[in-house]
PDB file of C-alpha atoms in Angstrom:
ATOM      1  CA  MET A   1     -38.683 -10.352   5.370  1.00  0.00           C
ATOM      2  CA  LYS A   2     -36.242  -8.153   3.472  1.00  0.00           C
ATOM      3  CA  LYS A   3     -35.230  -9.252  -0.026  1.00  0.00           C
ATOM      4  CA  ALA A   4     -31.547  -9.991  -0.453  1.00  0.00           C
ATOM      5  CA  PHE A   5     -31.505  -9.042  -4.118  1.00  0.00           C
ATOM      6  CA  ASP A   6     -32.798  -5.961  -5.913  1.00  0.00           C
ATOM      7  CA  ASN A   7     -33.627  -6.916  -9.513  1.00  0.00           C
ATOM      8  CA  LYS A   8     -34.252  -3.344 -10.636  1.00  0.00           C
ATOM      9  CA  LYS A   9     -30.915  -2.133  -9.305  1.00  0.00           C
ATOM     10  CA  TYR A  10     -29.116  -5.140 -10.796  1.00  0.00           C
ATOM     11  CA  LEU A  11     -30.637  -4.503 -14.236  1.00  0.00           C
ATOM     12  CA  GLU A  12     -29.642  -0.836 -14.179  1.00  0.00           C
ATOM     13  CA  LEU A  13     -26.105  -1.367 -12.880  1.00  0.00           C
ATOM     14  CA  GLN A  14     -25.241  -4.407 -14.992  1.00  0.00           C
ATOM     15  CA  SER A  15     -26.548  -2.884 -18.226  1.00  0.00           C
ATOM     16  CA  GLU A  16     -24.708   0.359 -17.562  1.00  0.00           C
ATOM     17  CA  ASN A  17     -21.455  -1.400 -16.670  1.00  0.00           C
ATOM     18  CA  ILE A  18     -21.576  -3.678 -19.706  1.00  0.00           C
ATOM     19  CA  LEU A  19     -22.119  -0.717 -22.035  1.00  0.00           C
ATOM     20  CA  ASN A  20     -19.253   1.168 -20.349  1.00  0.00           C
ATOM     21  CA  ARG A  21     -16.926  -1.811 -20.809  1.00  0.00           C
ATOM     22  CA  MET A  22     -17.979  -2.121 -24.439  1.00  0.00           C
ATOM     23  CA  ASP A  23     -16.951   1.487 -25.015  1.00  0.00           C
ATOM     24  CA  LYS A  24     -13.482   0.684 -23.649  1.00  0.00           C
ATOM     25  CA  PHE A  25     -13.024  -2.223 -26.072  1.00  0.00           C
ATOM     26  CA  GLY A  26     -14.053  -0.718 -29.384  1.00  0.00           C
ATOM     27  CA  ASN A  27     -17.751  -1.481 -28.960  1.00  0.00           C
ATOM     28  CA  LYS A  28     -17.054  -5.237 -28.792  1.00  0.00           C
ATOM     29  CA  LEU A  29     -17.146  -7.235 -25.588  1.00  0.00           C
ATOM     30  CA  TYR A  30     -17.464 -10.974 -25.090  1.00  0.00           C
ATOM     31  CA  LEU A  31     -19.256 -12.114 -21.945  1.00  0.00           C
ATOM     32  CA  GLU A  32     -19.825 -15.627 -20.740  1.00  0.00           C
ATOM     33  CA  PHE A  33     -23.005 -16.206 -18.808  1.00  0.00           C
ATOM     34  CA  GLY A  34     -22.863 -19.118 -16.433  1.00  0.00           C
ATOM     35  CA  GLY A  35     -26.121 -20.681 -15.403  1.00  0.00           C
ATOM     36  CA  LYS A  36     -29.396 -20.300 -17.147  1.00  0.00           C
ATOM     37  CA  LEU A  37     -30.626 -17.101 -18.742  1.00  0.00           C
ATOM     38  CA  PHE A  38     -34.329 -17.929 -19.035  1.00  0.00           C
ATOM     39  CA  ASP A  39     -35.106 -20.165 -16.127  1.00  0.00           C
ATOM     40  CA  ASP A  40     -32.587 -19.830 -13.319  1.00  0.00           C
ATOM     41  CA  TYR A  41     -34.768 -21.261 -10.580  1.00  0.00           C
ATOM     42  CA  HIS A  42     -31.773 -22.295  -8.501  1.00  0.00           C
ATOM     43  CA  ALA A  43     -30.516 -18.706  -8.205  1.00  0.00           C
ATOM     44  CA  SER A  44     -34.017 -17.441  -7.455  1.00  0.00           C
ATOM     45  CA  ARG A  45     -34.344 -20.083  -4.722  1.00  0.00           C
ATOM     46  CA  VAL A  46     -31.059 -19.322  -2.985  1.00  0.00           C
ATOM     47  CA  LEU A  47     -31.105 -15.547  -3.499  1.00  0.00           C
ATOM     48  CA  PRO A  48     -34.438 -14.101  -2.351  1.00  0.00           C
ATOM     49  CA  GLY A  49     -35.547 -11.401  -4.750  1.00  0.00           C
ATOM     50  CA  PHE A  50     -33.688 -12.771  -7.775  1.00  0.00           C
ATOM     51  CA  ALA A  51     -36.119 -13.474 -10.627  1.00  0.00           C
ATOM     52  CA  PRO A  52     -35.519 -16.580 -12.780  1.00  0.00           C
ATOM     53  CA  ASP A  53     -35.230 -14.407 -15.926  1.00  0.00           C
ATOM     54  CA  THR A  54     -33.136 -11.552 -14.512  1.00  0.00           C
ATOM     55  CA  LYS A  55     -30.154 -12.208 -16.806  1.00  0.00           C
ATOM     56  CA  LEU A  56     -32.415 -12.275 -19.854  1.00  0.00           C
ATOM     57  CA  LYS A  57     -34.035  -8.982 -18.860  1.00  0.00           C
ATOM     58  CA  MET A  58     -30.591  -7.425 -18.507  1.00  0.00           C
ATOM     59  CA  LEU A  59     -29.661  -8.497 -22.049  1.00  0.00           C
ATOM     60  CA  LEU A  60     -32.962  -7.190 -23.377  1.00  0.00           C
ATOM     61  CA  LYS A  61     -32.137  -3.742 -21.978  1.00  0.00           C
ATOM     62  CA  ILE A  62     -29.173  -3.622 -24.387  1.00  0.00           C
ATOM     63  CA  LYS A  63     -30.483  -5.984 -27.094  1.00  0.00           C
ATOM     64  CA  GLU A  64     -29.568  -3.693 -29.988  1.00  0.00           C
ATOM     65  CA  LYS A  65     -25.911  -4.305 -29.101  1.00  0.00           C
ATOM     66  CA  VAL A  66     -26.164  -8.032 -28.287  1.00  0.00           C
ATOM     67  CA  GLU A  67     -25.164 -10.990 -30.425  1.00  0.00           C
ATOM     68  CA  VAL A  68     -25.613 -14.384 -28.797  1.00  0.00           C
ATOM     69  CA  VAL A  69     -23.110 -17.151 -29.467  1.00  0.00           C
ATOM     70  CA  ILE A  70     -24.149 -20.493 -28.015  1.00  0.00           C
ATOM     71  CA  VAL A  71     -21.335 -22.874 -27.120  1.00  0.00           C
ATOM     72  CA  ILE A  72     -21.643 -26.634 -26.798  1.00  0.00           C
ATOM     73  CA  ASN A  73     -18.918 -29.133 -26.005  1.00  0.00           C
ATOM     74  CA  ALA A  74     -18.295 -31.836 -28.628  1.00  0.00           C
ATOM     75  CA  ASN A  75     -17.947 -34.423 -25.859  1.00  0.00           C
ATOM     76  CA  ASP A  76     -21.490 -33.658 -24.689  1.00  0.00           C
ATOM     77  CA  ILE A  77     -22.781 -34.201 -28.227  1.00  0.00           C
ATOM     78  CA  GLU A  78     -20.846 -37.449 -28.609  1.00  0.00           C
ATOM     79  CA  LYS A  79     -22.044 -38.807 -25.240  1.00  0.00           C
ATOM     80  CA  ASN A  80     -25.621 -37.593 -25.806  1.00  0.00           C
ATOM     81  CA  LYS A  81     -25.470 -35.776 -22.465  1.00  0.00           C
ATOM     82  CA  ILE A  82     -28.899 -35.074 -20.979  1.00  0.00           C
ATOM     83  CA  ARG A  83     -29.938 -31.891 -19.195  1.00  0.00           C
ATOM     84  CA  GLY A  84     -31.209 -33.261 -15.898  1.00  0.00           C
ATOM     85  CA  ASP A  85     -33.951 -30.741 -15.220  1.00  0.00           C
ATOM     86  CA  LEU A  86     -35.573 -30.880 -18.668  1.00  0.00           C
ATOM     87  CA  GLY A  87     -34.667 -34.417 -19.725  1.00  0.00           C
ATOM     88  CA  ILE A  88     -33.423 -33.317 -23.159  1.00  0.00           C
ATOM     89  CA  ASN A  89     -29.994 -33.770 -24.681  1.00  0.00           C
ATOM     90  CA  TYR A  90     -27.647 -30.834 -25.110  1.00  0.00           C
ATOM     91  CA  GLU A  91     -28.164 -30.752 -28.879  1.00  0.00           C
ATOM     92  CA  SER A  92     -31.896 -30.220 -28.326  1.00  0.00           C
ATOM     93  CA  GLU A  93     -31.077 -27.647 -25.671  1.00  0.00           C
ATOM     94  CA  VAL A  94     -29.027 -25.628 -28.178  1.00  0.00           C
ATOM     95  CA  LEU A  95     -31.943 -25.623 -30.625  1.00  0.00           C
ATOM     96  CA  ARG A  96     -34.376 -24.742 -27.818  1.00  0.00           C
ATOM     97  CA  LEU A  97     -32.152 -21.841 -26.748  1.00  0.00           C
ATOM     98  CA  ILE A  98     -31.893 -20.525 -30.300  1.00  0.00           C
ATOM     99  CA  ASP A  99     -35.686 -20.470 -30.536  1.00  0.00           C
ATOM    100  CA  ALA A 100     -36.040 -18.894 -27.080  1.00  0.00           C
ATOM    101  CA  PHE A 101     -33.463 -16.168 -27.772  1.00  0.00           C
ATOM    102  CA  ARG A 102     -35.046 -15.371 -31.128  1.00  0.00           C
ATOM    103  CA  ALA A 103     -38.526 -15.281 -29.562  1.00  0.00           C
ATOM    104  CA  SER A 104     -37.129 -12.736 -27.087  1.00  0.00           C
ATOM    105  CA  SER A 105     -35.825 -10.585 -29.966  1.00  0.00           C
ATOM    106  CA  LEU A 106     -32.175 -11.412 -29.304  1.00  0.00           C
ATOM    107  CA  TYR A 107     -29.915 -12.053 -32.282  1.00  0.00           C
ATOM    108  CA  VAL A 108     -28.278 -15.491 -32.337  1.00  0.00           C
ATOM    109  CA  GLY A 109     -25.219 -15.156 -34.539  1.00  0.00           C
ATOM    110  CA  SER A 110     -23.800 -18.644 -34.330  1.00  0.00           C
ATOM    111  CA  VAL A 111     -23.112 -21.834 -32.445  1.00  0.00           C
ATOM    112  CA  CYS A 112     -19.579 -22.810 -31.470  1.00  0.00           C
ATOM    113  CA  ILE A 113     -18.674 -26.439 -30.867  1.00  0.00           C
ATOM    114  CA  ASN A 114     -15.707 -26.429 -28.536  1.00  0.00           C
ATOM    115  CA  GLN A 115     -13.198 -29.226 -28.010  1.00  0.00           C
ATOM    116  CA  TYR A 116     -14.180 -30.259 -31.512  1.00  0.00           C
ATOM    117  CA  HIS A 117     -13.242 -33.674 -32.793  1.00  0.00           C
ATOM    118  CA  SER A 118     -14.646 -35.427 -35.816  1.00  0.00           C
ATOM    119  CA  THR A 119     -17.159 -38.082 -34.787  1.00  0.00           C
ATOM    120  CA  PRO A 120     -20.386 -39.055 -36.565  1.00  0.00           C
ATOM    121  CA  GLN A 121     -22.545 -37.471 -33.832  1.00  0.00           C
ATOM    122  CA  VAL A 122     -20.675 -34.160 -33.927  1.00  0.00           C
ATOM    123  CA  ILE A 123     -20.605 -34.064 -37.729  1.00  0.00           C
ATOM    124  CA  ASN A 124     -24.355 -34.801 -37.846  1.00  0.00           C
ATOM    125  CA  PHE A 125     -25.103 -31.962 -35.420  1.00  0.00           C
ATOM    126  CA  THR A 126     -22.882 -29.565 -37.364  1.00  0.00           C
ATOM    127  CA  ASN A 127     -24.703 -30.528 -40.559  1.00  0.00           C
ATOM    128  CA  LYS A 128     -28.074 -30.054 -38.851  1.00  0.00           C
ATOM    129  CA  LEU A 129     -27.086 -26.519 -37.780  1.00  0.00           C
ATOM    130  CA  ASN A 130     -25.818 -25.688 -41.265  1.00  0.00           C
ATOM    131  CA  ASN A 131     -29.029 -27.024 -42.840  1.00  0.00           C
ATOM    132  CA  LEU A 132     -31.010 -24.748 -40.510  1.00  0.00           C
ATOM    133  CA  GLY A 133     -28.936 -21.793 -41.719  1.00  0.00           C
ATOM    134  CA  ILE A 134     -27.117 -21.407 -38.412  1.00  0.00           C
ATOM    135  CA  LYS A 135     -23.431 -20.490 -38.620  1.00  0.00           C
ATOM    136  CA  CYS A 136     -21.328 -23.081 -36.850  1.00  0.00           C
ATOM    137  CA  PHE A 137     -17.765 -22.589 -35.679  1.00  0.00           C
ATOM    138  CA  LEU A 138     -15.492 -25.411 -34.576  1.00  0.00           C
ATOM    139  CA  ALA A 139     -12.994 -24.827 -31.788  1.00  0.00           C
ATOM    140  CA  ILE A 140     -10.279 -27.427 -31.567  1.00  0.00           C
ATOM    141  CA  SER A 141      -8.639 -27.927 -28.193  1.00  0.00           C
ATOM    142  CA  LEU A 142      -4.868 -27.642 -28.297  1.00  0.00           C
ATOM    143  CA  LEU A 143      -4.591 -29.300 -24.898  1.00  0.00           C
ATOM    144  CA  SER A 144      -4.461 -33.073 -24.709  1.00  0.00           C
TER     145      SER A 144
END
């Protein structure tokens, strides 16, 4: 059975294209990664040949130029939303990701709380991040 996905080729092409795009934008480029970076078992299931950590490996190829910003939605903090596959809330997931990125030698620069609104749960999480020495940015939604 022929594999539908070539990890090696993906890693080479994606890394090269990201670096080329960075050059075009003054060595600064913001990318959003949908899905999971460490454990994308869904993609590896539906795309034969795709490894669960392919996205992480791609970032590691260019790690000296990578700064990770983790984004969490204030509504998910307030509602204590649970990640179905791991059974942990999104706040714990942010802390888990910070540890996992750091363990992989990737620099985590900050956490951004989007659609920020002042509730006790959100304020407590912001304080927890600050107490851990993690920069926290608050993004207020202008849309109602």
